[in-house]
């Protein structure tokens, strides 16, 4: 573990405590051992997630280990939360670490993320999509809110750690859920990482270099973006007149910066395509509302763009159509392969007559539709009145439009001239389903 020890020594941690996140597993026990062996003052910080029946015995093991070696031991037991995700538990862990940092008057927090974790994280984000900065995975050092976070084991693989534990006879516990393929990270760990290591046993070093190069480029871009933000981002709003003068890359990075800071610890819910979608909307719409995950809405009002959390039952939206799109009110619009339904709840479209992609949005002032088998166009407002759609629902009723803004379907109410019969040419079938139990 020479690289880890050498790295820690460059940080010039004098007489400060280091808060060590420790589960009792192989990685965190390795970290705890090398820090104490090399004379650093540590606080063993253990979080009992209260999910598995073994968690109590794991805590007792770790507490006994620390007591035998005069290592201060602190733990917290989390309450059971139904449907809590990994982000929830991560936030709780880091909140606990920061509480301890305050208690022991230190800035240093260390976790046992290693080289394999970095490879897995980068691959997962490349597969799912992320920002350029997100593709770096994580850093061995970063500062946030006055705390310094370090990951000294980033230079080593899981096998390196296992060998070190065996050589130094360091005890540890194993979490059996790490062997289950139902978790995404485990599938990468069990199936993809072994293949990469077979190709190159030190592939983690290449991924670390990749991560650090992204960080270097990002630091340079961040300086340029910071200057641009100073020019056109004030009081939570982007001045689009100034924004329009920026280079397209800087525009995209500005939007990613703002979104990344909104999502923060939920960065895995963030996708670089959100910034691209916003730029596309800015190119063609004077006013719009674009819905993003976590109840976030991007709003353009003439020369201003801003972001806010929304009441998903009441606010307007615009969403790119996916195979199965769940609307804010619980209704769904689905792309299906075949259907015998001829009602207004199904439409058949020919992509050659449309400009893709398709979007689902709420009404805008002056909206009109070319109704199937009728001459001319009709106002959406008039159709809502004819169909006795309550006023309270009109601003959230879904409309399907193409990239150019043409309304191609009012789900459940009217088909447009773009709808085709079963004996005509079509390659898209859309089905609208109301939320069960919903009464309009």
Tab-separated table of C-alpha atoms in Angstrom:
chain	number	residue	atom	x	y	z
A	1	UNK	CA	0.000	0.000	0.000
A	2	UNK	CA	2.989	2.267	-0.552
A	3	UNK	CA	1.207	4.512	-3.079
A	4	UNK	CA	-1.649	5.100	-0.637
A	5	UNK	CA	0.717	5.871	2.239
A	6	UNK	CA	2.866	8.150	0.092
A	7	UNK	CA	-0.227	9.960	-1.134
A	8	UNK	CA	-1.559	10.565	2.384
A	9	UNK	CA	1.841	11.936	3.431
A	10	UNK	CA	1.578	14.641	0.733
A	11	UNK	CA	-1.550	16.018	2.408
A	12	UNK	CA	0.417	17.190	5.449
A	13	UNK	CA	-2.197	16.051	7.931
A	14	UNK	CA	-0.540	17.031	11.169
A	15	UNK	CA	-2.280	16.247	14.434
A	16	UNK	CA	-5.819	16.262	13.052
A	17	UNK	CA	-8.164	13.332	13.302
A	18	UNK	CA	-9.264	11.538	10.136
A	19	UNK	CA	-12.885	10.366	10.114
A	20	UNK	CA	-12.770	6.916	8.518
A	21	UNK	CA	-16.000	5.516	7.065
A	22	UNK	CA	-15.779	1.855	8.020
A	23	UNK	CA	-18.295	-0.925	7.413
A	24	UNK	CA	-16.082	-3.742	8.662
A	25	UNK	CA	-15.689	-5.086	5.134
A	26	UNK	CA	-12.317	-5.826	3.478
A	27	UNK	CA	-11.793	-2.415	1.895
A	28	UNK	CA	-12.583	-0.238	4.899
A	29	UNK	CA	-10.651	-2.540	7.278
A	30	UNK	CA	-7.626	-2.191	4.999
A	31	UNK	CA	-7.947	1.598	5.086
A	32	UNK	CA	-8.383	1.664	8.861
A	33	UNK	CA	-5.329	-0.555	9.295
A	34	UNK	CA	-2.909	1.404	7.097
A	35	UNK	CA	-3.899	4.723	8.676
A	36	UNK	CA	-3.445	3.510	12.253
A	37	UNK	CA	-0.279	1.567	11.378
A	38	UNK	CA	1.275	4.751	10.004
A	39	UNK	CA	0.487	6.814	13.061
A	40	UNK	CA	-2.542	8.797	11.957
A	41	UNK	CA	-5.215	9.678	14.498
A	42	UNK	CA	-8.474	8.160	13.309
A	43	UNK	CA	-12.117	7.983	14.303
A	44	UNK	CA	-13.792	4.792	13.134
A	45	UNK	CA	-17.222	5.895	11.857
A	46	UNK	CA	-19.702	3.059	11.343
A	47	UNK	CA	-23.209	3.361	9.914
A	48	UNK	CA	-25.626	0.512	10.596
A	49	UNK	CA	-28.088	0.722	7.698
A	50	UNK	CA	-30.448	-1.610	9.548
A	51	UNK	CA	-31.262	-3.547	6.381
A	52	UNK	CA	-29.639	-6.945	6.934
A	53	UNK	CA	-29.918	-9.171	9.980
A	54	UNK	CA	-26.108	-9.456	10.124
A	55	UNK	CA	-25.643	-5.709	10.638
A	56	UNK	CA	-25.703	-5.911	14.448
A	57	UNK	CA	-23.010	-8.610	14.597
A	58	UNK	CA	-20.902	-6.637	12.083
A	59	UNK	CA	-21.093	-3.563	14.297
A	60	UNK	CA	-20.124	-5.620	17.346
A	61	UNK	CA	-17.151	-7.082	15.458
A	62	UNK	CA	-15.916	-3.649	14.439
A	63	UNK	CA	-16.472	-2.138	17.875
A	64	UNK	CA	-14.512	-4.965	19.487
A	65	UNK	CA	-11.679	-4.531	16.979
A	66	UNK	CA	-11.449	-0.811	17.763
A	67	UNK	CA	-11.704	-1.268	21.540
A	68	UNK	CA	-8.811	-3.755	21.482
A	69	UNK	CA	-6.639	-1.197	19.682
A	70	UNK	CA	-7.776	2.000	21.436
A	71	UNK	CA	-9.347	3.357	18.264
A	72	UNK	CA	-12.247	5.751	18.976
A	73	UNK	CA	-15.419	4.118	17.654
A	74	UNK	CA	-18.590	5.995	16.710
A	75	UNK	CA	-21.684	4.554	15.122
A	76	UNK	CA	-25.232	5.444	14.179
A	77	UNK	CA	-28.135	3.103	13.462
A	78	UNK	CA	-30.460	4.311	10.726
A	79	UNK	CA	-34.215	3.929	10.909
A	80	UNK	CA	-35.803	1.519	8.477
A	81	UNK	CA	-37.189	3.418	5.489
A	82	UNK	CA	-39.348	1.708	2.894
A	83	UNK	CA	-38.156	2.165	-0.700
A	84	UNK	CA	-35.117	4.196	0.339
A	85	UNK	CA	-32.500	4.249	-2.437
A	86	UNK	CA	-28.709	4.275	-2.344
A	87	UNK	CA	-28.618	8.080	-2.506
A	88	UNK	CA	-30.630	8.256	0.714
A	89	UNK	CA	-28.163	6.002	2.544
A	90	UNK	CA	-25.163	7.789	1.073
A	91	UNK	CA	-26.476	11.138	2.267
A	92	UNK	CA	-27.098	9.729	5.734
A	93	UNK	CA	-23.567	8.310	5.894
A	94	UNK	CA	-21.945	11.553	4.874
A	95	UNK	CA	-24.138	13.580	7.234
A	96	UNK	CA	-22.847	11.356	10.045
A	97	UNK	CA	-19.231	11.768	8.947
A	98	UNK	CA	-19.622	15.555	8.921
A	99	UNK	CA	-21.201	15.511	12.379
A	100	UNK	CA	-18.165	13.624	13.672
A	101	UNK	CA	-15.780	15.996	11.889
A	102	UNK	CA	-17.398	18.869	13.785
A	103	UNK	CA	-17.284	16.942	17.058
A	104	UNK	CA	-13.564	16.162	16.714
A	105	UNK	CA	-12.696	19.531	15.163
A	106	UNK	CA	-11.277	18.151	11.923
A	107	UNK	CA	-11.771	18.659	8.205
A	108	UNK	CA	-10.630	15.220	7.006
A	109	UNK	CA	-13.022	12.455	5.959
A	110	UNK	CA	-11.703	9.294	4.333
A	111	UNK	CA	-13.562	6.472	2.584
A	112	UNK	CA	-12.295	3.151	1.226
A	113	UNK	CA	-13.184	3.545	-2.462
A	114	UNK	CA	-10.550	1.720	-4.499
A	115	UNK	CA	-9.474	1.317	-8.119
A	116	UNK	CA	-12.132	-1.258	-9.001
A	117	UNK	CA	-14.837	1.049	-7.620
A	118	UNK	CA	-13.537	3.789	-9.911
A	119	UNK	CA	-13.630	1.549	-12.995
A	120	UNK	CA	-17.167	0.395	-12.162
A	121	UNK	CA	-18.408	3.931	-11.585
A	122	UNK	CA	-16.950	5.244	-14.855
A	123	UNK	CA	-18.360	2.310	-16.852
A	124	UNK	CA	-21.800	2.695	-15.273
A	125	UNK	CA	-21.903	6.408	-16.064
A	126	UNK	CA	-20.637	5.886	-19.606
A	127	UNK	CA	-23.387	3.311	-20.119
A	128	UNK	CA	-26.170	5.324	-18.520
A	129	UNK	CA	-24.960	8.767	-19.633
A	130	UNK	CA	-23.667	11.611	-17.502
A	131	UNK	CA	-21.922	14.960	-17.758
A	132	UNK	CA	-18.299	15.225	-18.907
A	133	UNK	CA	-17.303	15.801	-15.287
A	134	UNK	CA	-19.434	12.852	-14.178
A	135	UNK	CA	-17.444	10.566	-16.463
A	136	UNK	CA	-14.381	11.045	-14.268
A	137	UNK	CA	-16.081	8.803	-11.674
A	138	UNK	CA	-14.732	10.225	-8.442
A	139	UNK	CA	-11.592	11.979	-7.262
A	140	UNK	CA	-9.028	10.838	-4.718
A	141	UNK	CA	-9.279	14.314	-3.174
A	142	UNK	CA	-11.892	17.036	-3.129
A	143	UNK	CA	-13.061	19.824	-0.859
A	144	UNK	CA	-16.705	20.625	-0.189
A	145	UNK	CA	-18.410	22.769	2.443
A	146	UNK	CA	-15.166	23.116	4.364
A	147	UNK	CA	-14.426	19.376	4.523
A	148	UNK	CA	-11.636	17.488	2.757
A	149	UNK	CA	-12.579	14.074	1.361
A	150	UNK	CA	-9.812	11.599	0.538
A	151	UNK	CA	-9.797	8.124	-1.040
A	152	UNK	CA	-6.285	6.726	-0.468
A	153	UNK	CA	-7.044	3.229	-1.829
A	154	UNK	CA	-7.853	4.497	-5.321
A	155	UNK	CA	-4.465	3.220	-6.574
A	156	UNK	CA	-5.271	-0.442	-5.850
A	157	UNK	CA	-7.590	-3.212	-6.984
A	158	UNK	CA	-9.799	-5.511	-4.956
A	159	UNK	CA	-7.212	-8.264	-5.399
A	160	UNK	CA	-4.433	-6.008	-4.104
A	161	UNK	CA	-6.479	-5.296	-0.997
A	162	UNK	CA	-7.273	-8.990	-0.465
A	163	UNK	CA	-3.566	-9.869	-0.666
A	164	UNK	CA	-2.689	-7.118	1.803
A	165	UNK	CA	-5.343	-8.296	4.266
A	166	UNK	CA	-4.087	-11.860	4.066
A	167	UNK	CA	-0.423	-10.884	4.451
A	168	UNK	CA	-1.130	-8.714	7.507
A	169	UNK	CA	-3.790	-11.019	8.989
A	170	UNK	CA	-6.378	-8.259	9.139
A	171	UNK	CA	-9.867	-9.504	10.083
A	172	UNK	CA	-12.999	-8.374	8.208
A	173	UNK	CA	-16.639	-9.280	7.597
A	174	UNK	CA	-18.328	-9.977	4.253
A	175	UNK	CA	-21.632	-8.584	3.030
A	176	UNK	CA	-23.363	-11.431	1.194
A	177	UNK	CA	-25.448	-9.014	-0.887
A	178	UNK	CA	-22.252	-8.054	-2.724
A	179	UNK	CA	-22.497	-11.457	-4.418
A	180	UNK	CA	-26.003	-10.867	-5.795
A	181	UNK	CA	-26.376	-9.873	-9.449
A	182	UNK	CA	-29.647	-8.027	-8.860
A	183	UNK	CA	-27.617	-4.882	-8.115
A	184	UNK	CA	-26.280	-3.002	-11.157
A	185	UNK	CA	-22.823	-2.406	-9.703
A	186	UNK	CA	-22.454	-6.082	-8.848
A	187	UNK	CA	-23.145	-7.079	-12.447
A	188	UNK	CA	-20.335	-4.808	-13.632
A	189	UNK	CA	-18.112	-6.172	-10.855
A	190	UNK	CA	-18.795	-9.841	-11.536
A	191	UNK	CA	-18.948	-9.888	-15.342
A	192	UNK	CA	-17.332	-6.859	-16.982
A	193	UNK	CA	-14.421	-6.081	-14.672
A	194	UNK	CA	-12.937	-9.619	-14.807
A	195	UNK	CA	-12.901	-9.425	-18.623
A	196	UNK	CA	-11.097	-6.054	-18.553
A	197	UNK	CA	-8.539	-7.324	-16.049
A	198	UNK	CA	-7.922	-10.355	-18.225
A	199	UNK	CA	-7.094	-7.989	-21.088
A	200	UNK	CA	-4.962	-5.772	-18.836
A	201	UNK	CA	-4.311	-6.677	-15.199
A	202	UNK	CA	-3.628	-3.022	-14.335
A	203	UNK	CA	-6.591	-1.571	-16.192
A	204	UNK	CA	-7.488	0.385	-13.055
A	205	UNK	CA	-4.355	2.514	-13.564
A	206	UNK	CA	-5.545	3.505	-17.046
A	207	UNK	CA	-8.965	4.409	-15.692
A	208	UNK	CA	-7.325	6.481	-12.964
A	209	UNK	CA	-5.309	8.373	-15.590
A	210	UNK	CA	-8.494	8.835	-17.636
A	211	UNK	CA	-10.261	10.194	-14.556
A	212	UNK	CA	-7.455	12.591	-13.693
A	213	UNK	CA	-7.173	13.899	-17.270
A	214	UNK	CA	-10.896	14.625	-17.306
A	215	UNK	CA	-10.462	16.473	-14.028
A	216	UNK	CA	-7.632	18.586	-15.470
A	217	UNK	CA	-9.641	19.511	-18.569
A	218	UNK	CA	-12.712	20.148	-16.442
A	219	UNK	CA	-10.739	22.522	-14.220
A	220	UNK	CA	-9.748	24.553	-17.274
A	221	UNK	CA	-13.286	24.533	-18.657
A	222	UNK	CA	-14.633	25.441	-15.231
A	223	UNK	CA	-12.565	28.635	-15.249
A	224	UNK	CA	-14.014	29.623	-18.623
A	225	UNK	CA	-17.515	28.679	-17.507
A	226	UNK	CA	-17.139	30.600	-14.233
A	227	UNK	CA	-16.256	33.722	-16.224
A	228	UNK	CA	-19.293	33.194	-18.455
A	229	UNK	CA	-21.576	32.635	-15.455
A	230	UNK	CA	-20.348	35.883	-13.945
A	231	UNK	CA	-21.492	37.589	-17.142
A	232	UNK	CA	-24.934	36.071	-17.546
A	233	UNK	CA	-26.107	34.060	-14.495
A	234	UNK	CA	-27.438	36.201	-11.672
A	235	UNK	CA	-30.034	35.661	-8.951
A	236	UNK	CA	-30.726	32.121	-10.168
A	237	UNK	CA	-31.574	33.241	-13.696
A	238	UNK	CA	-29.663	33.089	-16.987
A	239	UNK	CA	-29.781	36.267	-19.096
A	240	UNK	CA	-30.350	34.743	-22.533
A	241	UNK	CA	-29.200	37.861	-24.382
A	242	UNK	CA	-25.716	37.525	-22.863
A	243	UNK	CA	-25.895	33.715	-22.934
A	244	UNK	CA	-26.526	33.721	-26.689
A	245	UNK	CA	-23.137	35.371	-27.263
A	246	UNK	CA	-21.208	32.496	-25.675
A	247	UNK	CA	-19.560	29.619	-27.538
A	248	UNK	CA	-21.897	26.626	-27.863
A	249	UNK	CA	-19.579	24.437	-25.766
A	250	UNK	CA	-19.551	27.053	-23.003
A	251	UNK	CA	-23.344	27.338	-23.190
A	252	UNK	CA	-23.678	23.589	-22.720
A	253	UNK	CA	-21.172	23.570	-19.851
A	254	UNK	CA	-22.969	26.469	-18.160
A	255	UNK	CA	-26.218	24.523	-18.189
A	256	UNK	CA	-24.462	21.379	-16.965
A	257	UNK	CA	-22.838	23.388	-14.162
A	258	UNK	CA	-26.174	24.797	-12.994
A	259	UNK	CA	-27.903	21.406	-13.205
A	260	UNK	CA	-25.037	19.592	-11.488
A	261	UNK	CA	-25.218	22.004	-8.591
A	262	UNK	CA	-28.969	21.499	-8.348
A	263	UNK	CA	-28.720	17.700	-8.418
A	264	UNK	CA	-25.524	17.572	-6.306
A	265	UNK	CA	-25.556	14.147	-4.576
A	266	UNK	CA	-28.220	12.960	-7.020
A	267	UNK	CA	-25.727	13.312	-9.894
A	268	UNK	CA	-26.538	9.795	-11.131
A	269	UNK	CA	-30.002	11.156	-11.976
A	270	UNK	CA	-28.348	13.780	-14.155
A	271	UNK	CA	-27.714	13.207	-17.838
A	272	UNK	CA	-25.735	15.468	-20.189
A	273	UNK	CA	-28.628	15.214	-22.659
A	274	UNK	CA	-30.654	17.499	-20.400
A	275	UNK	CA	-28.379	20.409	-21.304
A	276	UNK	CA	-28.649	19.472	-24.982
A	277	UNK	CA	-32.455	19.356	-24.765
A	278	UNK	CA	-32.533	22.787	-23.145
A	279	UNK	CA	-30.326	24.225	-25.910
A	280	UNK	CA	-32.591	22.698	-28.562
A	281	UNK	CA	-35.643	24.230	-26.894
A	282	UNK	CA	-33.909	27.621	-26.680
A	283	UNK	CA	-33.299	27.478	-30.428
A	284	UNK	CA	-36.968	27.091	-31.327
A	285	UNK	CA	-39.202	28.274	-28.459
A	286	UNK	CA	-39.618	31.800	-27.068
A	287	UNK	CA	-41.351	30.455	-23.968
A	288	UNK	CA	-41.402	26.907	-22.604
A	289	UNK	CA	-41.403	24.667	-19.553
A	290	UNK	CA	-39.254	21.521	-19.667
A	291	UNK	CA	-39.665	18.857	-16.978
A	292	UNK	CA	-36.613	16.953	-15.681
A	293	UNK	CA	-36.215	14.227	-13.005
A	294	UNK	CA	-36.628	14.987	-9.292
A	295	UNK	CA	-39.559	17.374	-9.991
A	296	UNK	CA	-37.253	19.956	-11.564
A	297	UNK	CA	-38.583	22.278	-14.221
A	298	UNK	CA	-36.622	24.497	-16.618
A	299	UNK	CA	-38.568	27.623	-17.547
A	300	UNK	CA	-37.935	30.109	-20.338
A	301	UNK	CA	-39.755	33.409	-20.210
A	302	UNK	CA	-38.574	35.515	-23.142
A	303	UNK	CA	-34.971	36.560	-22.331
A	304	UNK	CA	-34.666	34.679	-19.032
A	305	UNK	CA	-34.104	31.024	-18.166
A	306	UNK	CA	-34.447	29.641	-14.656
A	307	UNK	CA	-34.898	26.401	-12.747
A	308	UNK	CA	-37.313	25.500	-9.976
A	309	UNK	CA	-38.935	22.570	-8.200
A	310	UNK	CA	-42.480	21.977	-9.331
A	311	UNK	CA	-45.789	20.758	-8.023
A	312	UNK	CA	-46.048	17.886	-10.468
A	313	UNK	CA	-49.849	17.770	-10.264
A	314	UNK	CA	-50.318	21.426	-11.260
A	315	UNK	CA	-47.453	22.638	-13.442
A	316	UNK	CA	-47.118	22.550	-17.207
A	317	UNK	CA	-44.455	20.357	-18.769
A	318	UNK	CA	-42.685	19.230	-21.900
A	319	UNK	CA	-41.251	15.694	-22.016
A	320	UNK	CA	-39.548	13.821	-24.843
A	321	UNK	CA	-41.594	10.757	-25.774
A	322	UNK	CA	-40.051	7.454	-24.690
A	323	UNK	CA	-41.173	3.846	-25.099
A	324	UNK	CA	-43.237	4.266	-21.945
A	325	UNK	CA	-43.717	7.831	-20.737
A	326	UNK	CA	-45.350	8.424	-17.374
A	327	UNK	CA	-46.940	11.840	-17.173
A	328	UNK	CA	-46.838	13.976	-14.003
A	329	UNK	CA	-50.506	13.168	-13.259
A	330	UNK	CA	-49.937	9.398	-13.458
A	331	UNK	CA	-51.335	8.865	-16.975
A	332	UNK	CA	-49.091	7.089	-19.499
A	333	UNK	CA	-48.394	7.303	-23.229
A	334	UNK	CA	-46.774	4.193	-24.655
A	335	UNK	CA	-45.252	3.240	-27.977
A	336	UNK	CA	-46.769	-0.149	-28.833
A	337	UNK	CA	-46.181	-2.646	-31.617
A	338	UNK	CA	-49.766	-3.370	-32.644
A	339	UNK	CA	-53.347	-2.546	-31.708
A	340	UNK	CA	-56.863	-3.075	-33.040
A	341	UNK	CA	-58.143	0.001	-31.186
A	342	UNK	CA	-59.549	2.812	-33.341
A	343	UNK	CA	-60.598	5.144	-30.541
A	344	UNK	CA	-59.037	8.488	-29.709
A	345	UNK	CA	-56.897	6.671	-27.132
A	346	UNK	CA	-54.724	5.266	-29.934
A	347	UNK	CA	-53.082	6.929	-32.921
A	348	UNK	CA	-51.048	5.560	-35.831
A	349	UNK	CA	-48.375	7.853	-37.236
A	350	UNK	CA	-45.962	7.796	-40.166
A	351	UNK	CA	-42.549	9.149	-39.128
A	352	UNK	CA	-41.872	10.268	-42.721
A	353	UNK	CA	-44.562	12.966	-42.387
A	354	UNK	CA	-43.285	14.217	-39.028
A	355	UNK	CA	-40.187	15.841	-37.593
A	356	UNK	CA	-38.805	13.579	-34.850
A	357	UNK	CA	-38.423	13.276	-31.922
A	358	UNK	CA	-41.944	13.558	-30.574
A	359	UNK	CA	-42.689	15.432	-27.369
A	360	UNK	CA	-45.534	15.481	-24.878
A	361	UNK	CA	-46.342	18.917	-23.580
A	362	UNK	CA	-49.122	21.029	-22.135
A	363	UNK	CA	-50.951	23.670	-24.117
A	364	UNK	CA	-49.461	26.990	-25.135
A	365	UNK	CA	-51.204	30.195	-26.073
A	366	UNK	CA	-52.636	30.020	-29.588
A	367	UNK	CA	-52.277	26.232	-29.992
A	368	UNK	CA	-54.246	24.820	-32.924
A	369	UNK	CA	-54.632	21.347	-34.444
A	370	UNK	CA	-55.518	20.081	-37.905
A	371	UNK	CA	-58.231	17.578	-36.979
A	372	UNK	CA	-58.512	14.394	-38.980
A	373	UNK	CA	-61.088	14.548	-41.807
A	374	UNK	CA	-61.758	18.245	-41.208
A	375	UNK	CA	-60.716	21.273	-43.227
A	376	UNK	CA	-58.626	23.956	-41.580
A	377	UNK	CA	-57.535	24.024	-37.946
A	378	UNK	CA	-59.229	24.367	-34.570
A	379	UNK	CA	-58.046	25.949	-31.332
A	380	UNK	CA	-57.110	23.536	-28.561
A	381	UNK	CA	-58.995	25.805	-26.158
A	382	UNK	CA	-62.229	25.275	-28.127
A	383	UNK	CA	-61.763	21.497	-28.163
A	384	UNK	CA	-61.344	21.470	-24.372
A	385	UNK	CA	-64.583	23.468	-24.055
A	386	UNK	CA	-66.433	21.164	-26.476
A	387	UNK	CA	-65.244	18.090	-24.563
A	388	UNK	CA	-66.112	19.685	-21.196
A	389	UNK	CA	-62.563	19.338	-19.867
A	390	UNK	CA	-62.587	21.125	-16.476
A	391	UNK	CA	-60.660	24.404	-16.390
A	392	UNK	CA	-58.477	23.015	-13.600
A	393	UNK	CA	-57.201	20.261	-15.937
A	394	UNK	CA	-56.709	22.190	-19.165
A	395	UNK	CA	-53.245	23.520	-18.341
A	396	UNK	CA	-51.924	20.009	-17.586
A	397	UNK	CA	-53.708	18.040	-20.337
A	398	UNK	CA	-51.131	16.253	-22.556
A	399	UNK	CA	-50.623	17.091	-26.218
A	400	UNK	CA	-48.291	15.139	-28.520
A	401	UNK	CA	-46.218	17.360	-30.812
A	402	UNK	CA	-43.342	16.823	-33.200
A	403	UNK	CA	-39.971	18.586	-33.103
A	404	UNK	CA	-41.363	21.519	-35.106
A	405	UNK	CA	-44.232	21.972	-32.656
A	406	UNK	CA	-47.031	20.543	-34.849
A	407	UNK	CA	-49.751	18.998	-32.672
A	408	UNK	CA	-50.219	15.423	-33.916
A	409	UNK	CA	-52.602	14.078	-31.262
A	410	UNK	CA	-54.739	15.126	-28.315
A	411	UNK	CA	-54.741	11.814	-26.379
A	412	UNK	CA	-58.228	10.589	-25.623
A	413	UNK	CA	-59.903	13.532	-27.395
A	414	UNK	CA	-58.921	14.116	-31.026
A	415	UNK	CA	-56.769	12.644	-33.773
A	416	UNK	CA	-54.953	14.907	-36.201
A	417	UNK	CA	-54.553	14.760	-39.963
A	418	UNK	CA	-51.335	12.813	-39.266
A	419	UNK	CA	-53.303	9.795	-37.974
A	420	UNK	CA	-53.437	6.827	-40.368
A	421	UNK	CA	-55.889	3.983	-40.789
A	422	UNK	CA	-54.748	0.379	-40.347
A	423	UNK	CA	-54.589	-0.111	-44.126
A	424	UNK	CA	-52.372	2.952	-44.563
A	425	UNK	CA	-48.637	3.421	-43.999
A	426	UNK	CA	-47.522	3.972	-40.405
A	427	UNK	CA	-44.597	2.943	-38.202
A	428	UNK	CA	-45.513	4.471	-34.831
A	429	UNK	CA	-48.487	3.442	-32.686
A	430	UNK	CA	-49.177	5.433	-29.533
A	431	UNK	CA	-51.537	4.348	-26.767
A	432	UNK	CA	-52.877	6.637	-24.048
A	433	UNK	CA	-53.827	5.112	-20.678
A	434	UNK	CA	-55.411	7.041	-17.844
A	435	UNK	CA	-54.263	6.418	-14.284
A	436	UNK	CA	-56.377	3.704	-12.672
A	437	UNK	CA	-59.147	5.053	-10.509
A	438	UNK	CA	-58.834	8.507	-12.017
A	439	UNK	CA	-62.079	10.277	-12.672
A	440	UNK	CA	-62.074	13.341	-14.832
